[in-house]
mmCIF file of C-alpha atoms in Angstrom:
data_model
loop_
_atom_site.group_PDB
_atom_site.id
_atom_site.type_symbol
_atom_site.label_atom_id
_atom_site.label_comp_id
_atom_site.label_asym_id
_atom_site.label_seq_id
_atom_site.Cartn_x
_atom_site.Cartn_y
_atom_site.Cartn_z
ATOM 1 C CA MET A 1 -0.541 6.641 4.553
ATOM 2 C CA ILE A 2 -0.841 3.045 6.079
ATOM 3 C CA GLY A 3 0.474 -0.488 5.622
ATOM 4 C CA ASP A 4 3.975 -2.601 5.556
ATOM 5 C CA SER A 5 7.131 -1.853 5.011
ATOM 6 C CA ILE A 6 6.674 -0.927 1.725
ATOM 7 C CA THR A 7 4.858 2.562 2.656
ATOM 8 C CA ASP A 8 7.142 2.916 5.854
ATOM 9 C CA CYS A 9 10.801 2.712 4.314
ATOM 10 C CA ASP A 10 12.576 3.997 7.441
ATOM 11 C CA ARG A 11 10.040 6.769 8.283
ATOM 12 C CA ALA A 12 10.090 8.010 11.944
ATOM 13 C CA ARG A 13 8.150 6.689 14.896
ATOM 14 C CA PRO A 14 5.450 7.122 17.139
ATOM 15 C CA VAL A 15 4.077 9.082 14.317
ATOM 16 C CA GLY A 16 5.864 9.624 10.818
ATOM 17 C CA GLU A 17 5.982 13.500 9.329
ATOM 18 C CA GLY A 18 8.489 16.262 9.970
ATOM 19 C CA LEU A 19 11.222 17.568 8.133
ATOM 20 C CA PHE A 20 15.083 14.859 7.542
ATOM 21 C CA ASP A 21 13.126 12.094 6.168
ATOM 22 C CA ALA A 22 10.238 11.389 9.009
ATOM 23 C CA LEU A 23 8.382 10.397 5.944
ATOM 24 C CA GLY A 24 10.486 7.093 4.982
ATOM 25 C CA LYS A 25 12.415 7.392 1.927
ATOM 26 C CA GLY A 26 9.993 5.936 -0.036
ATOM 27 C CA TYR A 27 7.042 6.836 -3.294
ATOM 28 C CA VAL A 28 4.712 8.455 0.804
ATOM 29 C CA SER A 29 7.723 11.162 0.336
ATOM 30 C CA LEU A 30 7.701 10.998 -2.980
ATOM 31 C CA VAL A 31 4.265 11.309 -3.332
ATOM 32 C CA ASP A 32 4.342 14.248 -0.811
ATOM 33 C CA GLY A 33 7.129 16.040 -2.371
ATOM 34 C CA LEU A 34 5.523 16.078 -5.276
ATOM 35 C CA LEU A 35 2.064 17.777 -3.525
ATOM 36 C CA THR A 36 3.410 20.115 -1.740
ATOM 37 C CA ALA A 37 5.550 21.260 -4.744
ATOM 38 C CA ARG A 38 2.734 20.988 -7.579
ATOM 39 C CA TYR A 39 -0.206 22.438 -4.540
ATOM 40 C CA PRO A 40 1.806 24.443 -2.286
ATOM 41 C CA ASP A 41 -1.610 26.526 -1.236
ATOM 42 C CA HIS A 42 -2.961 23.675 -0.387
ATOM 43 C CA ARG A 43 -1.353 22.969 3.213
ATOM 44 C CA ILE A 44 -0.973 18.826 2.517
ATOM 45 C CA ARG A 45 -0.027 17.356 5.762
ATOM 46 C CA MET A 46 1.238 14.032 5.084
ATOM 47 C CA VAL A 47 1.759 11.159 8.027
ATOM 48 C CA ASN A 48 2.898 7.775 7.386
ATOM 49 C CA MET A 49 1.780 4.898 9.651
ATOM 50 C CA GLY A 50 3.154 1.801 8.318
ATOM 51 C CA VAL A 51 4.714 -0.591 9.879
ATOM 52 C CA SER A 52 7.316 -3.551 8.433
ATOM 53 C CA GLY A 53 5.766 -7.050 7.897
ATOM 54 C CA ASN A 54 2.540 -5.759 9.140
ATOM 55 C CA THR A 55 -0.725 -7.979 7.588
ATOM 56 C CA VAL A 56 -3.970 -6.757 7.614
ATOM 57 C CA ARG A 57 -4.208 -8.990 11.247
ATOM 58 C CA ASP A 58 -1.925 -6.588 12.238
ATOM 59 C CA LEU A 59 -3.147 -3.076 11.439
ATOM 60 C CA HIS A 60 -6.207 -4.288 12.899
ATOM 61 C CA THR A 61 -5.282 -4.276 16.356
ATOM 62 C CA ARG A 62 -3.225 -0.145 15.958
ATOM 63 C CA TRP A 63 -6.458 0.894 13.323
ATOM 64 C CA GLN A 64 -7.314 2.758 16.510
ATOM 65 C CA THR A 65 -4.217 4.601 17.694
ATOM 66 C CA ASP A 66 -2.874 4.677 14.420
ATOM 67 C CA VAL A 67 -6.100 5.882 12.449
ATOM 68 C CA LEU A 68 -8.548 6.499 13.667
ATOM 69 C CA GLU A 69 -6.962 8.555 17.183
ATOM 70 C CA LEU A 70 -5.040 11.506 14.287
ATOM 71 C CA LYS A 71 -8.087 11.332 12.205
ATOM 72 C CA PRO A 72 -7.557 12.389 9.304
ATOM 73 C CA ASP A 73 -9.105 13.833 6.696
ATOM 74 C CA TRP A 74 -7.996 11.719 3.187
ATOM 75 C CA LEU A 75 -6.796 6.834 4.575
ATOM 76 C CA SER A 76 -4.567 5.254 2.187
ATOM 77 C CA ILE A 77 -3.691 2.228 2.732
ATOM 78 C CA CYS A 78 -1.770 -0.319 1.023
ATOM 79 C CA ILE A 79 -1.325 -3.749 2.442
ATOM 80 C CA GLY A 80 -1.839 -7.204 1.211
ATOM 81 C CA ILE A 81 2.399 -8.330 0.641
ATOM 82 C CA ASN A 82 2.683 -10.419 3.708
ATOM 83 C CA ASP A 83 -0.390 -11.677 3.879
ATOM 84 C CA VAL A 84 0.274 -13.284 0.343
ATOM 85 C CA TRP A 85 4.312 -13.580 1.610
ATOM 86 C CA ARG A 86 3.664 -16.246 4.720
ATOM 87 C CA TYR A 87 2.249 -18.533 2.926
ATOM 88 C CA PHE A 88 6.193 -19.106 0.048
ATOM 89 C CA HIS A 89 8.379 -17.748 2.853
ATOM 90 C CA SER A 90 7.107 -19.589 5.685
ATOM 91 C CA PRO A 91 5.079 -22.490 4.821
ATOM 92 C CA ASN A 92 5.740 -24.870 7.829
ATOM 93 C CA GLN A 93 4.096 -21.638 10.005
ATOM 94 C CA PRO A 94 0.719 -22.101 8.776
ATOM 95 C CA GLU A 95 -0.424 -19.308 12.284
ATOM 96 C CA TRP A 96 1.033 -16.759 10.214
ATOM 97 C CA HIS A 97 -0.215 -16.941 6.999
ATOM 98 C CA VAL A 98 -3.463 -14.727 5.822
ATOM 99 C CA SER A 99 -5.989 -16.499 3.305
ATOM 100 C CA LEU A 100 -7.584 -14.532 1.059
ATOM 101 C CA ASP A 101 -10.683 -14.604 3.323
ATOM 102 C CA GLU A 102 -9.627 -13.531 6.470
ATOM 103 C CA TYR A 103 -7.863 -11.126 4.614
ATOM 104 C CA ALA A 104 -11.156 -9.134 2.726
ATOM 105 C CA GLN A 105 -13.130 -9.728 5.296
ATOM 106 C CA THR A 106 -10.591 -7.604 8.187
ATOM 107 C CA LEU A 107 -10.041 -4.857 5.597
ATOM 108 C CA ASP A 108 -13.805 -4.401 5.162
ATOM 109 C CA GLU A 109 -14.288 -4.209 9.309
ATOM 110 C CA LEU A 110 -11.225 -1.623 9.129
ATOM 111 C CA LEU A 111 -13.535 -0.007 6.309
ATOM 112 C CA ARG A 112 -16.465 -0.416 7.169
ATOM 113 C CA ALA A 113 -15.560 1.128 10.394
ATOM 114 C CA THR A 114 -13.875 3.669 9.295
ATOM 115 C CA ARG A 115 -14.654 4.770 5.463
ATOM 116 C CA PRO A 116 -17.811 7.635 7.466
ATOM 117 C CA SER A 117 -15.058 9.122 9.117
ATOM 118 C CA LEU A 118 -13.182 10.749 5.988
ATOM 119 C CA ASN A 119 -13.441 13.066 2.796
ATOM 120 C CA GLY A 120 -11.256 10.475 0.981
ATOM 121 C CA LEU A 121 -10.658 7.431 1.030
ATOM 122 C CA ILE A 122 -7.719 5.352 -1.885
ATOM 123 C CA LEU A 123 -7.118 1.239 -1.282
ATOM 124 C CA MET A 124 -3.366 0.517 -4.001
ATOM 125 C CA THR A 125 -3.780 -2.787 -4.660
ATOM 126 C CA PRO A 126 -1.161 -5.120 -2.863
ATOM 127 C CA TYR A 127 1.739 -6.433 -5.951
ATOM 128 C CA PHE A 128 4.268 -8.753 -6.521
ATOM 129 C CA ILE A 129 7.018 -7.608 -9.363
ATOM 130 C CA GLU A 130 6.610 -11.064 -11.751
ATOM 131 C CA PRO A 131 5.446 -10.746 -14.987
ATOM 132 C CA ASN A 132 5.009 -14.538 -15.574
ATOM 133 C CA ARG A 133 1.669 -15.107 -14.381
ATOM 134 C CA THR A 134 0.841 -18.049 -13.292
ATOM 135 C CA GLU A 135 4.098 -18.319 -10.424
ATOM 136 C CA PRO A 136 1.365 -19.407 -8.176
ATOM 137 C CA MET A 137 3.285 -15.960 -5.539
ATOM 138 C CA ARG A 138 2.505 -14.097 -8.256
ATOM 139 C CA THR A 139 -1.453 -16.163 -8.886
ATOM 140 C CA MET A 140 -2.272 -15.500 -5.628
ATOM 141 C CA MET A 141 -1.293 -12.189 -5.100
ATOM 142 C CA ASP A 142 -3.508 -11.102 -8.145
ATOM 143 C CA GLN A 143 -5.944 -13.132 -6.168
ATOM 144 C CA TYR A 144 -5.514 -10.446 -3.393
ATOM 145 C CA GLY A 145 -6.007 -7.335 -5.225
ATOM 146 C CA ALA A 146 -9.104 -8.291 -7.257
ATOM 147 C CA ALA A 147 -10.160 -8.055 -3.137
ATOM 148 C CA VAL A 148 -8.983 -4.605 -2.386
ATOM 149 C CA ARG A 149 -11.041 -3.550 -5.706
ATOM 150 C CA GLN A 150 -14.103 -4.606 -4.573
ATOM 151 C CA LEU A 151 -13.443 -3.054 -1.402
ATOM 152 C CA ALA A 152 -12.511 0.205 -3.357
ATOM 153 C CA GLU A 153 -15.534 -0.249 -5.353
ATOM 154 C CA LYS A 154 -18.181 -1.008 -2.683
ATOM 155 C CA TYR A 155 -16.885 1.622 -0.881
ATOM 156 C CA GLN A 156 -15.521 5.339 -3.294
ATOM 157 C CA ALA A 157 -12.467 4.362 -3.369
ATOM 158 C CA LEU A 158 -9.543 5.650 -5.392
ATOM 159 C CA PHE A 159 -8.414 2.378 -6.824
ATOM 160 C CA VAL A 160 -4.532 2.235 -7.617
ATOM 161 C CA ASP A 161 -3.914 -0.417 -9.098
ATOM 162 C CA THR A 162 0.266 -0.727 -8.447
ATOM 163 C CA GLN A 163 0.791 -4.572 -10.015
ATOM 164 C CA ALA A 164 -0.574 -2.690 -13.159
ATOM 165 C CA ALA A 165 1.586 -0.755 -12.897
ATOM 166 C CA PHE A 166 4.728 -2.283 -12.256
ATOM 167 C CA ASP A 167 2.864 -5.369 -15.318
ATOM 168 C CA ALA A 168 3.712 -1.737 -18.023
ATOM 169 C CA ALA A 169 7.458 -1.346 -17.017
ATOM 170 C CA LEU A 170 7.748 -4.920 -17.674
ATOM 171 C CA THR A 171 7.701 -5.401 -20.878
ATOM 172 C CA ASP A 172 11.687 -3.699 -20.956
ATOM 173 C CA LEU A 173 12.768 -4.128 -17.739
ATOM 174 C CA HIS A 174 13.178 -7.335 -15.511
ATOM 175 C CA PRO A 175 12.029 -7.667 -11.986
ATOM 176 C CA MET A 176 15.594 -7.758 -10.611
ATOM 177 C CA ALA A 177 15.573 -3.620 -12.069
ATOM 178 C CA LEU A 178 12.499 -3.460 -9.470
ATOM 179 C CA ALA A 179 13.461 -5.303 -6.593
ATOM 180 C CA TRP A 180 15.821 -7.886 -5.691
ATOM 181 C CA ASP A 181 13.095 -10.084 -4.095
ATOM 182 C CA ARG A 182 10.488 -8.676 -6.201
ATOM 183 C CA VAL A 183 9.071 -6.968 -3.347
ATOM 184 C CA HIS A 184 10.905 -4.246 -1.742
ATOM 185 C CA PRO A 185 11.394 -1.509 -4.259
ATOM 186 C CA THR A 186 14.096 -0.216 -5.911
ATOM 187 C CA HIS A 187 13.907 4.381 -6.224
ATOM 188 C CA ALA A 188 12.776 3.258 -9.549
ATOM 189 C CA GLY A 189 10.071 0.857 -8.001
ATOM 190 C CA HIS A 190 8.107 3.732 -5.321
ATOM 191 C CA MET A 191 8.202 5.674 -8.458
ATOM 192 C CA ILE A 192 6.101 3.917 -10.571
ATOM 193 C CA LEU A 193 4.822 3.227 -6.587
ATOM 194 C CA ALA A 194 4.091 7.298 -5.366
ATOM 195 C CA ARG A 195 3.486 7.081 -9.538
ATOM 196 C CA SER A 196 0.172 5.192 -9.959
ATOM 197 C CA PHE A 197 -0.724 6.756 -6.963
ATOM 198 C CA LEU A 198 -0.751 10.213 -8.209
ATOM 199 C CA LYS A 199 -3.037 9.192 -11.551
ATOM 200 C CA ALA A 200 -5.431 7.885 -9.408
ATOM 201 C CA ILE A 201 -6.146 11.112 -7.543
ATOM 202 C CA GLU A 202 -5.694 12.779 -11.257
ATOM 203 C CA TYR A 203 -2.353 15.077 -10.381
ATOM 204 C CA GLU A 204 -1.388 17.384 -12.404
ATOM 205 C CA TRP A 205 1.745 17.240 -14.691
ATOM 206 C CA GLN A 206 1.305 20.075 -16.433
#
């Protein structure tokens, strides 16, 4: 599981796996717990390689050590929030901004190099917990999410539409009930991410 702060969630360094919150305190840990409880015979080994603040550029820089050298059977990627967010929280630092084209091309490059060695690939969209789809950051985030959907189709990946999962919850909840800044989820928000992930991999709840 690789990504930014949403994946990181205080995971252990240098490699996030093992006991005592080594997988972090977010959706990765929730997914691991439910998979282990439901499928103990599968002996699924989960590794969290999220790094807070990362964009797809950062993933490109550390891909060799944090993905390829770990030789995963399955890979899950959740990246893109910071690529968009920096346009809004740092508008005067354009060198920090990752355009939609750069985002899609960089992610495509990483997937092209990695997909042949994987048994399975899972791509999770970036999201913004905001129900108003005309809000500028939400509009832009949806475009980056659409790029992830296209890449999932291209590389025969399982697709996790995290934005749709949050949108469903927002019919009854205010965004701040799920994330104070509309990005970093509460425990309930991470559970929504975990449930959407498990749905995509056809987790058997019964």
